[in-house]
PDB file of C-alpha atoms in Angstrom:
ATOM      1  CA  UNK A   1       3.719 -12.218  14.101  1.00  0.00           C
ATOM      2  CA  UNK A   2       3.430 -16.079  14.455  1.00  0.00           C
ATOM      3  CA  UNK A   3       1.412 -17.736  11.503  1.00  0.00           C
ATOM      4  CA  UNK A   4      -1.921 -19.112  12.227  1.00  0.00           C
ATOM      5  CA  UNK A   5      -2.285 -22.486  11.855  1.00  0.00           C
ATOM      6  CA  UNK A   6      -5.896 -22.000   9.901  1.00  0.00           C
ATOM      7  CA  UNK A   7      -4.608 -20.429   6.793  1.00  0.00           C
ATOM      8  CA  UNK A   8      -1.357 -22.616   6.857  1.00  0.00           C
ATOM      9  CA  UNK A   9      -3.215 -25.981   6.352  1.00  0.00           C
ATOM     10  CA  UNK A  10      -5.477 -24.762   3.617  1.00  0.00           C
ATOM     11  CA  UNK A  11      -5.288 -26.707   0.767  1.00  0.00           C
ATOM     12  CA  UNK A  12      -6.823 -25.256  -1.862  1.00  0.00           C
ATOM     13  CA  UNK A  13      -9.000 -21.487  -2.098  1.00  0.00           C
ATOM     14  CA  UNK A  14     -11.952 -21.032  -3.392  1.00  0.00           C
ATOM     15  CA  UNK A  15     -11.276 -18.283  -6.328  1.00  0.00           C
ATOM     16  CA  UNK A  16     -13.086 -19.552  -9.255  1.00  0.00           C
ATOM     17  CA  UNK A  17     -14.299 -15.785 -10.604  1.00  0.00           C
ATOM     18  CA  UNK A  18     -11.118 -14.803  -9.601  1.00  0.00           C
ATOM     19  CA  UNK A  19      -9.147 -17.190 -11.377  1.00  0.00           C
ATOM     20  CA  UNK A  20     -11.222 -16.849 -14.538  1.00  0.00           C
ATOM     21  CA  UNK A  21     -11.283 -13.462 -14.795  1.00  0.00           C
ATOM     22  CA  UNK A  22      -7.604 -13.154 -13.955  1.00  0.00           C
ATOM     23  CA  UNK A  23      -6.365 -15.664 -16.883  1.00  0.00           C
ATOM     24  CA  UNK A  24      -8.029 -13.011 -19.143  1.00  0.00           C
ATOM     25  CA  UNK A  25      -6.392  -9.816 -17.464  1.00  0.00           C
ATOM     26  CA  UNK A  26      -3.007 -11.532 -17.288  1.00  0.00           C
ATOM     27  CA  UNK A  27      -3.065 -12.458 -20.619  1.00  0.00           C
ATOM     28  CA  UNK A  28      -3.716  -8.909 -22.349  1.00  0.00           C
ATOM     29  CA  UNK A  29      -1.056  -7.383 -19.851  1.00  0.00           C
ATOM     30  CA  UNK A  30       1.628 -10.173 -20.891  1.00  0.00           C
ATOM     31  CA  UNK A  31       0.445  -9.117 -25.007  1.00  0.00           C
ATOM     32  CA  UNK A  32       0.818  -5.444 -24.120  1.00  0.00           C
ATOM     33  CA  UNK A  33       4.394  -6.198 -22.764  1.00  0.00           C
ATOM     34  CA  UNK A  34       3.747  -5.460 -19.312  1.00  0.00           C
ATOM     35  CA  UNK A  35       4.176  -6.920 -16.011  1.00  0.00           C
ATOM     36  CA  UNK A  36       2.777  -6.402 -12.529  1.00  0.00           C
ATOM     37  CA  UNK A  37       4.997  -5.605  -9.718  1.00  0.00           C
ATOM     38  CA  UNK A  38       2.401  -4.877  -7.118  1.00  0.00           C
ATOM     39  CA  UNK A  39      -1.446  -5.356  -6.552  1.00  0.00           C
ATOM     40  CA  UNK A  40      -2.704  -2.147  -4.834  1.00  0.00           C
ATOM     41  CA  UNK A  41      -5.818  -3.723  -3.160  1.00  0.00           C
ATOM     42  CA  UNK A  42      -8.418  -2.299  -1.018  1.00  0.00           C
ATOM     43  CA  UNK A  43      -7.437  -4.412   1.603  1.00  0.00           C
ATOM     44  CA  UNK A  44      -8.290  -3.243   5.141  1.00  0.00           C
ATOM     45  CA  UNK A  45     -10.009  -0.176   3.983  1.00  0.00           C
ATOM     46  CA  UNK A  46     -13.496  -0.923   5.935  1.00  0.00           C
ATOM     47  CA  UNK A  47     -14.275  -0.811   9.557  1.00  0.00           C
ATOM     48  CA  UNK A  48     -14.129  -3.545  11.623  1.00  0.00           C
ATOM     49  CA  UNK A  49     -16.628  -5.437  13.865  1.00  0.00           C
ATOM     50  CA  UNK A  50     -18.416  -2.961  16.447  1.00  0.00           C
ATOM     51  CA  UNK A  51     -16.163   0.412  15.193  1.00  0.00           C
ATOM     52  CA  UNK A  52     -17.249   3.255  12.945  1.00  0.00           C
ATOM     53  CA  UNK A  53     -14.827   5.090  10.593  1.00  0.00           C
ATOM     54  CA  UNK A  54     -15.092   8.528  10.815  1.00  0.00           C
ATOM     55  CA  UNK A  55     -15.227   8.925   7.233  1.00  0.00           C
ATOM     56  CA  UNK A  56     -15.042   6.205   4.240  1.00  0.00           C
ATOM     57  CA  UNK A  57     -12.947   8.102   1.468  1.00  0.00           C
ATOM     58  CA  UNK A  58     -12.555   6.376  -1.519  1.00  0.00           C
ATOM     59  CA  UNK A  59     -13.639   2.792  -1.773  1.00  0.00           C
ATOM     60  CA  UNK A  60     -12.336   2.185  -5.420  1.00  0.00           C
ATOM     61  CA  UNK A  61     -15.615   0.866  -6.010  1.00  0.00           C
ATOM     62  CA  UNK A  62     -14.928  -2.041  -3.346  1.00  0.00           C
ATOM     63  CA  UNK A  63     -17.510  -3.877  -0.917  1.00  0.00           C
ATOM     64  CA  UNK A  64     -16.828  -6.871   1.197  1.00  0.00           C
ATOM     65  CA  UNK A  65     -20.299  -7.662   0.913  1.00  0.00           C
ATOM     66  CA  UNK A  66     -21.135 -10.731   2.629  1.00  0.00           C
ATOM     67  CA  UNK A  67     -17.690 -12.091   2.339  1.00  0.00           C
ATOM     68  CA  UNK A  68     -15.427 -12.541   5.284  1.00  0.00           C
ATOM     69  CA  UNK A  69     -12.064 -10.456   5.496  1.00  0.00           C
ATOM     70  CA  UNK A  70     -10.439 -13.785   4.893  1.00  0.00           C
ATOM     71  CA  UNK A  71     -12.027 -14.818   1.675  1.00  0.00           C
ATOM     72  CA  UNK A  72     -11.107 -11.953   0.513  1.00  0.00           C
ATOM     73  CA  UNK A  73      -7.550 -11.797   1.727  1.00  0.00           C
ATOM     74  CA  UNK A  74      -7.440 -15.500  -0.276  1.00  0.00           C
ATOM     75  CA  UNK A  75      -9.002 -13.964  -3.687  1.00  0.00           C
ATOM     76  CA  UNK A  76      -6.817 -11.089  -3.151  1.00  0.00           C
ATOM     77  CA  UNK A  77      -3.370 -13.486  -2.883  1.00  0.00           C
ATOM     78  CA  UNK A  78      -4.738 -15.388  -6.075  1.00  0.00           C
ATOM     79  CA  UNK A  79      -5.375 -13.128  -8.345  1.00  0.00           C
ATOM     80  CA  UNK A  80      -2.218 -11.424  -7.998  1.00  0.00           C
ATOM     81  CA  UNK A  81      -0.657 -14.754  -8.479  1.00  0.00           C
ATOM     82  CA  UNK A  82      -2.465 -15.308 -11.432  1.00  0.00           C
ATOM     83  CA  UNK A  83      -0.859 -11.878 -12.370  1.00  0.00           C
ATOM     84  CA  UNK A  84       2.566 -12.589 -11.490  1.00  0.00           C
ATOM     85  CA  UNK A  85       2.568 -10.007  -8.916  1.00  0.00           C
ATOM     86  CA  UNK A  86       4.595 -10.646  -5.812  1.00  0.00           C
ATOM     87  CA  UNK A  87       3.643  -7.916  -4.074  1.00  0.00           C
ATOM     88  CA  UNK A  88      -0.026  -6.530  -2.078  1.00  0.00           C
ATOM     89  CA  UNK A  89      -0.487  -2.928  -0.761  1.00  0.00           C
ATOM     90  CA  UNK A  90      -3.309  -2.883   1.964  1.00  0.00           C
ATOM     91  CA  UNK A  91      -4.127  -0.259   4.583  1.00  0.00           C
ATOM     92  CA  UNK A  92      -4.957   0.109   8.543  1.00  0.00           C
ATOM     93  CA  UNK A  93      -8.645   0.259   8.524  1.00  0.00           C
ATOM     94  CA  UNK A  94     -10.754   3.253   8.253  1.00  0.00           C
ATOM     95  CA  UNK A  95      -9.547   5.758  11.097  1.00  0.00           C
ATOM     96  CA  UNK A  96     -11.696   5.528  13.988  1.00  0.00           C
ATOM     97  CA  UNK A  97     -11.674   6.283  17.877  1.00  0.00           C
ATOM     98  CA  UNK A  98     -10.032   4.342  20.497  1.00  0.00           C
ATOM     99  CA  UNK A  99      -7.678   2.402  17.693  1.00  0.00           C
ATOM    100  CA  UNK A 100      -4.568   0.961  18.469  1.00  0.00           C
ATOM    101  CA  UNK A 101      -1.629  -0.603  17.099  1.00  0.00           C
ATOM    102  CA  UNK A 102      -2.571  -3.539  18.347  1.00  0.00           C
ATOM    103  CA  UNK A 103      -6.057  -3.734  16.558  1.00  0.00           C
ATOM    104  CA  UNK A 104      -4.079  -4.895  13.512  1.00  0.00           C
ATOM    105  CA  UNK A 105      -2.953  -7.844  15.056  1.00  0.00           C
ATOM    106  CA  UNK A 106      -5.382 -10.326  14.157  1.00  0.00           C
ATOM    107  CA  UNK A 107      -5.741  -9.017  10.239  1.00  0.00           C
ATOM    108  CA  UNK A 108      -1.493  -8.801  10.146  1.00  0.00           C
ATOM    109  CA  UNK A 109      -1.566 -12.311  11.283  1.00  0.00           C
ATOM    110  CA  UNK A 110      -3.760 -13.635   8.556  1.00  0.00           C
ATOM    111  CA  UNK A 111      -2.299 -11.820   5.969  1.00  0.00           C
ATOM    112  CA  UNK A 112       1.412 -12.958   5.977  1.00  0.00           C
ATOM    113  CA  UNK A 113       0.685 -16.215   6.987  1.00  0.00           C
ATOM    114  CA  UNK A 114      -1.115 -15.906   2.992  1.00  0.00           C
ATOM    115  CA  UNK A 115       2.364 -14.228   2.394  1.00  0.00           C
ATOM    116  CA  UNK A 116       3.831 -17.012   3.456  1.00  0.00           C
ATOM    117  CA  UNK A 117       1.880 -19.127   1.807  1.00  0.00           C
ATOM    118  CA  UNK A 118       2.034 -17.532  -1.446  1.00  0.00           C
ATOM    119  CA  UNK A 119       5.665 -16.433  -1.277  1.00  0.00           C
ATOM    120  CA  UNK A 120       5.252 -12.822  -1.383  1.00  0.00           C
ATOM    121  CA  UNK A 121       4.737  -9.422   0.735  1.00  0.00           C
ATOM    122  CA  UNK A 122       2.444  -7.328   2.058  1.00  0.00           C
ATOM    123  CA  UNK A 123       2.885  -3.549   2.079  1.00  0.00           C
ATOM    124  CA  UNK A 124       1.199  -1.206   4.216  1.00  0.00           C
ATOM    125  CA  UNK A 125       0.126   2.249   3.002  1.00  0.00           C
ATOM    126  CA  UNK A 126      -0.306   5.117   4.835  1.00  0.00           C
ATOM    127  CA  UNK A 127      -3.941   6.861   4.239  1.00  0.00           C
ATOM    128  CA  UNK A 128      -5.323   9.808   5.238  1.00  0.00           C
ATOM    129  CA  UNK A 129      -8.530   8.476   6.055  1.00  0.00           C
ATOM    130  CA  UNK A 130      -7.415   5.489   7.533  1.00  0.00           C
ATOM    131  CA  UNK A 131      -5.727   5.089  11.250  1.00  0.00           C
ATOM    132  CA  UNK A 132      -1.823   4.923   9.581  1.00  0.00           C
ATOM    133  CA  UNK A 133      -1.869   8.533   8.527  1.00  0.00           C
ATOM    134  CA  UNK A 134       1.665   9.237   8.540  1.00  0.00           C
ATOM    135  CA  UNK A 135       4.874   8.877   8.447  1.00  0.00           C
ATOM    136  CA  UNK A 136       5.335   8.068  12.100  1.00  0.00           C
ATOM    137  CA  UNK A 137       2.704   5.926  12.867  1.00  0.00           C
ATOM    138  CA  UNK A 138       3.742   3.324   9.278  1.00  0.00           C
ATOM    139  CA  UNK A 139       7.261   3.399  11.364  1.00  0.00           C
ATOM    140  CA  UNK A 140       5.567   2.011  14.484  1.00  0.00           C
ATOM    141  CA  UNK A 141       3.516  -0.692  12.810  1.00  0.00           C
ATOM    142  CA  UNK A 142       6.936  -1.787  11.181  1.00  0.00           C
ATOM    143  CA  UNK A 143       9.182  -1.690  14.850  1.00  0.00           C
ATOM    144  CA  UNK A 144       5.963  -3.406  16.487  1.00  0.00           C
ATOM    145  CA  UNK A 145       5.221  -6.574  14.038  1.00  0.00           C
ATOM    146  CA  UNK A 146       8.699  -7.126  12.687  1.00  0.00           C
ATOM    147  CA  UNK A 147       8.285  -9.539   9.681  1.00  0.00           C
ATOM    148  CA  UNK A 148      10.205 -10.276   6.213  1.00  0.00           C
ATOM    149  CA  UNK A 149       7.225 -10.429   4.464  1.00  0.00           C
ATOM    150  CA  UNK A 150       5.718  -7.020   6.268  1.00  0.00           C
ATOM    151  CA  UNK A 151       6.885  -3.917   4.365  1.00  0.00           C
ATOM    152  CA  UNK A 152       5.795  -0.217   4.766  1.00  0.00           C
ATOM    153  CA  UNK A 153       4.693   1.803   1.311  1.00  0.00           C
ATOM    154  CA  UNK A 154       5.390   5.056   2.163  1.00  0.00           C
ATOM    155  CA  UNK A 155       2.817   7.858   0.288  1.00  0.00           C
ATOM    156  CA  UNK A 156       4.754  10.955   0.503  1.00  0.00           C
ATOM    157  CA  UNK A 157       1.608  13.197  -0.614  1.00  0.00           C
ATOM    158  CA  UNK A 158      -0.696  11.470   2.033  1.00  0.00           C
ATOM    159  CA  UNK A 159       2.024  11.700   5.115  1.00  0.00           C
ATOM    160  CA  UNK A 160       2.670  15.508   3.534  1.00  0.00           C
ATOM    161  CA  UNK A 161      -1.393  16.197   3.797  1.00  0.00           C
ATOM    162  CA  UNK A 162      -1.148  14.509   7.617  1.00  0.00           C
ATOM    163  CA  UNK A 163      -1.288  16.589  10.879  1.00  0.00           C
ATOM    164  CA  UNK A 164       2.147  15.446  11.213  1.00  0.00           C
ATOM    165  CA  UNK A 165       3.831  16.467   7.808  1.00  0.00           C
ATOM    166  CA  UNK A 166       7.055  14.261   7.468  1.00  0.00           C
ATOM    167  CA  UNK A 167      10.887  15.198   7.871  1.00  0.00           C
ATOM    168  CA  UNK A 168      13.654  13.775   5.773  1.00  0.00           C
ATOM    169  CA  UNK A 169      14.781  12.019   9.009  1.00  0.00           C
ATOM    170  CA  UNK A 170      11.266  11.071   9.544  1.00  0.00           C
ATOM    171  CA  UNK A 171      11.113   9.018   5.524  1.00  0.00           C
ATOM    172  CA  UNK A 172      14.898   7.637   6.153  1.00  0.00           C
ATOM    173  CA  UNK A 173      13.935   5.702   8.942  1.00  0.00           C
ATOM    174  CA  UNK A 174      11.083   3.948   7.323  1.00  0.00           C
ATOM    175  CA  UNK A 175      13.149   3.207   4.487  1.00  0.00           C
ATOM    176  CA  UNK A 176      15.227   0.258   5.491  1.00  0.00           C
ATOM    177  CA  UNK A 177      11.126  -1.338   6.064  1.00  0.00           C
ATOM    178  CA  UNK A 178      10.379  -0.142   2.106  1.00  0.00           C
ATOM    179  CA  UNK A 179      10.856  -1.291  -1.230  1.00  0.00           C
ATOM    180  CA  UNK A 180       8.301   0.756  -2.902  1.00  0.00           C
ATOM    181  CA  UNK A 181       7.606   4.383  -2.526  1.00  0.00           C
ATOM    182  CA  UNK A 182       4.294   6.306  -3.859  1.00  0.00           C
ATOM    183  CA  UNK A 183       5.141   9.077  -5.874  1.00  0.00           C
ATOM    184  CA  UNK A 184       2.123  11.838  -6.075  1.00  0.00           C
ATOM    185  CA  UNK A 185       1.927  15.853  -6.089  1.00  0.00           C
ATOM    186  CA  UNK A 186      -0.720  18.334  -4.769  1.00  0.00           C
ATOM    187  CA  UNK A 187      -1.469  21.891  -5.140  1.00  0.00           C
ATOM    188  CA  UNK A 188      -2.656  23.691  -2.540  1.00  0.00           C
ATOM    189  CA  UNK A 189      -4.088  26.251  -4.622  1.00  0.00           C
ATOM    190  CA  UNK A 190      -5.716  23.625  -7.232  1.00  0.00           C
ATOM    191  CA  UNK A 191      -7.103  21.922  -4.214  1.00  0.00           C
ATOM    192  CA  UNK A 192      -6.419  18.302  -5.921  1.00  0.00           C
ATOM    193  CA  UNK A 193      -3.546  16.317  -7.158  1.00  0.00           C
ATOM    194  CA  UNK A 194      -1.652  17.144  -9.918  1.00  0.00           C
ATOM    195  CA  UNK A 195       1.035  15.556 -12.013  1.00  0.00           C
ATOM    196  CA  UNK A 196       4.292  14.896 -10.125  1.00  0.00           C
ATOM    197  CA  UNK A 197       6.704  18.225 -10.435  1.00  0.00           C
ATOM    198  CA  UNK A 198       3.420  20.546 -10.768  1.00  0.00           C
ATOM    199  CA  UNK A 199       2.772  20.892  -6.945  1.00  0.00           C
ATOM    200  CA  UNK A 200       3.523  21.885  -3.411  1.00  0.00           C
ATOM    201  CA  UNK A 201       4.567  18.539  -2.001  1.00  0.00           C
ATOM    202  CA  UNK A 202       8.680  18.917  -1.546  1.00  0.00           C
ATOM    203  CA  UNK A 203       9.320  15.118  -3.224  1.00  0.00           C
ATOM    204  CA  UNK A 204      12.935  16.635  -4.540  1.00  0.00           C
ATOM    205  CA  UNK A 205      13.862  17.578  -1.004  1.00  0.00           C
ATOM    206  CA  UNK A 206      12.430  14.554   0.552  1.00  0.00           C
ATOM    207  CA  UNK A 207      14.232  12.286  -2.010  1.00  0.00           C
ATOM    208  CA  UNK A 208      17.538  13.839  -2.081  1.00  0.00           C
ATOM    209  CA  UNK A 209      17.816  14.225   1.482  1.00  0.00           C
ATOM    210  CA  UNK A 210      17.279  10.339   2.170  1.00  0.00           C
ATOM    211  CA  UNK A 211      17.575   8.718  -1.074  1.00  0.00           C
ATOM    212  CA  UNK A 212      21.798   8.706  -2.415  1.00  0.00           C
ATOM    213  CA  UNK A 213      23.034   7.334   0.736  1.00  0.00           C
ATOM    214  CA  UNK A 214      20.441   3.871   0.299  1.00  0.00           C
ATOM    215  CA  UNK A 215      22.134   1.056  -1.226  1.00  0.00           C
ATOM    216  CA  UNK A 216      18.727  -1.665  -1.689  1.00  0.00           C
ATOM    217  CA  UNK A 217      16.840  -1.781  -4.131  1.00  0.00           C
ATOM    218  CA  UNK A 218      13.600   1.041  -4.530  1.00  0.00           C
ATOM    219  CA  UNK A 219      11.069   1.373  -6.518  1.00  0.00           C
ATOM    220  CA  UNK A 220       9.154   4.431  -7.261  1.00  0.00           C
ATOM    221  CA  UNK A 221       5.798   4.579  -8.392  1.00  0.00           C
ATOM    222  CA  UNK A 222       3.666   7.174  -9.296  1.00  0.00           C
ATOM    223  CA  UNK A 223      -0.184   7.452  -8.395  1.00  0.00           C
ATOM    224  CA  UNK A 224      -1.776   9.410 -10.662  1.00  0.00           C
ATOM    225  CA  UNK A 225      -5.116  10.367  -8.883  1.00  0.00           C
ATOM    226  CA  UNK A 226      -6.534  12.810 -11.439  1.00  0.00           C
ATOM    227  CA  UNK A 227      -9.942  13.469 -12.064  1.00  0.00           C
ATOM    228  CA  UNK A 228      -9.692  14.610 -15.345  1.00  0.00           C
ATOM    229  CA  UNK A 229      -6.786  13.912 -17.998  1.00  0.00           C
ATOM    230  CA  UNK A 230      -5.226  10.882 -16.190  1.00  0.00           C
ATOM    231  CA  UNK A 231      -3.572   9.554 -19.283  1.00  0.00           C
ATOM    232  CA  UNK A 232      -1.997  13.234 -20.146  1.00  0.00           C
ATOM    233  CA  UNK A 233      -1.089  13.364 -15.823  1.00  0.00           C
ATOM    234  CA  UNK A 234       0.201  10.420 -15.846  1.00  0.00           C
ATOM    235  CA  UNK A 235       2.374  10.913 -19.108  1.00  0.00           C
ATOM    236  CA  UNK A 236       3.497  14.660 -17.255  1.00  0.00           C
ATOM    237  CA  UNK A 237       4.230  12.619 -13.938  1.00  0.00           C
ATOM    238  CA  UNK A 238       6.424  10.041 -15.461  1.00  0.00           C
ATOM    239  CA  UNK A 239       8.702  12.739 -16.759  1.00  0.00           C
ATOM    240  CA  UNK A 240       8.220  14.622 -13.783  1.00  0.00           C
ATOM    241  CA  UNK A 241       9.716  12.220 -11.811  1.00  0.00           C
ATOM    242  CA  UNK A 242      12.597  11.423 -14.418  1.00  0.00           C
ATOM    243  CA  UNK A 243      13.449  14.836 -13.936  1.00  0.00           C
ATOM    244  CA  UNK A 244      13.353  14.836 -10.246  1.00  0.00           C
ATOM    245  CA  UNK A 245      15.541  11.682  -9.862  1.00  0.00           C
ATOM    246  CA  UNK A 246      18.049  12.707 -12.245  1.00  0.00           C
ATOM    247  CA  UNK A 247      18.558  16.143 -10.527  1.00  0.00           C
ATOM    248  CA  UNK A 248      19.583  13.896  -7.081  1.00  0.00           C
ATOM    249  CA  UNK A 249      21.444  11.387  -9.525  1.00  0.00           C
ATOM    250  CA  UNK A 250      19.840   8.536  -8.589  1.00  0.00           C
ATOM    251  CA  UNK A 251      19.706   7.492 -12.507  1.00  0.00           C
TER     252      UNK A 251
END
C-alpha cells in the first residue's frame, strides 16, 4: 500500500487526553514491572459510511463518536507510544453485505502510513462478527496488501467458531505474515469460553502440527474472555498453555 501523503506531513497530533491519561497508565504498569507488547484496540470495529453491520458484537465499551476514523487512528498510535507498545491489533469492519477486500484499502492506507510514522505494526485480527472471519480470508488480506508493517493476528478460537473451521495447513500459511497468535478455548457444551486446555478448540493439534518446524520469533497470547472469574481463568489459561507448549516442545 503506498503511504498517503496527508498523514506523512503531519507534524504534530492532537492527543492531549490521551497523552495525559497515558503518562499515568504507563507509569503504574512500569511500577508493577510490566511492559506492553501490543495495544489490542477497537480499531475498525464499526461500519463504514453508507453500510450496515449485520450485527455489532462487542464494542469494548468503544464509540467513535463524532471523531473521524483518523483522529482516532492518531490517539490510538500515541497512546501506545506513550506505553511503549510497538504493536496495534485492529479488525476488518463489522461484517456486512457486498464487502470486499478491497474496502480496506483506504483505512490500510492510513494506518501504516501511522505505522510508518510511528515505527511500529499493525495486526489484523480475525472476528467473527467482523468481515475477516477466518483463517482464509486474514491470508488474503496479507497476499493482497503486502507490507512490513502489515501483520495478521491469527485467533484460533474465532477462525475455529467460523463457517470455515481452520486446517493445520490452513494456520501454517498465515504464519510467515504473524508474530503474535491469540490463544483462547471454548466449550461447546458450556456455550462460552473457558480457560485454555478446558475446551473443544484443538490448539495442541493446531500448534504442533505448524508450530516446531517455524524458526521466527512467536508470541502467544492468551485472551481470557470470561464472564465470571477472569483472574482465576486467566491464572488456569496461563498454565494451560505452559502445558500445551511443552507437550510440542516448543519450551
Amino acid at each position: 500500500m503506498p503511504v498517503p501523503e496527508h498523514l506523512l506531513d503531519r507534524n504534530e497530533v492532537d492527543a492531549t487526553l490521551v497523552i495525559a491519561g497515558g503518562a499515568g497508565a504507563a507509569q503504574r504498569v512500569r511500577a508493577a514491572g510490566l511492559s506492553v507488547s501490543c495495544i489490542c484496540t477497537p480499531l475498525l470495529k464499526w461500519s463504514p459510511p453508507g453500510k450496515t453491520a449485520r450485527t455489532e458484537g462487542d464494542q469494548f465499551g468503544f464509540e467513535l463518536g463524532d471523531r473521524t476514523p483518523r483522529d482516532v487512528y492518531a490517539q490510538a498510535f500515541v497512546a501506545a507510544e506513550i506505553l511503549g507498545a510497538r504493536n496495534l491489533r485492529v479488525f476488518s469492519y463489522l461484517a456486512y453485505d457486498d464487502y470486499c477486500l478491497d474496502d480496506l484499502r483506504e483505512p490500510g492506507e492510513d494506518l501504516l502510513a501511522l505505522a510508518e510514522k510511528f515505527d511500529m505494526k499493525v495486526h489484523v485480527e480475525n472476528e467473527g462478527v467482523c468481515n475477516i472471519a477466518g483463517l482464509a480470508e486474514l491470508e488474503a488480506v496479507m497476499t493482497t496488501y503486502r507490507h512490513p508493517r502489515l501483520r495478521a493476528l491469527p485467533d484460533i478460537a474465532n477462525a475455529c467458531r467460523s463457517s470455515q473451521p481452520p486446517s493445520a495447513p490452513d494456520l501454517a500459511r498465515l504464519l510467515p505474515f504473524t508474530d503474535i497468535l491469540h490463544i483462547k478455548d471454548y466449550s461447546n457444551a458450556a456455550r462460552g469460553f473457558v480457560a485454555v486446555g478446558e475446551g473443544d478448540i484443538p490448539i495442541a493439534t493446531l500448534l504442533a502440527e505448524t508450530l516446531p518446524t517455524r524458526e521466527a520469533p512467536l508470541t502467544l497470547t492468551i485472551e481470557t474472555h470470561a464472564s465470571s472469574e477472569p483472574v482465576a481463568t486467566s491464572g488456569r489459561s496461563i498454565n494451560g498453555l505452559r502445558r500445551t507448549v511443552d507437550s510440542i516442545g516448543l519450551a
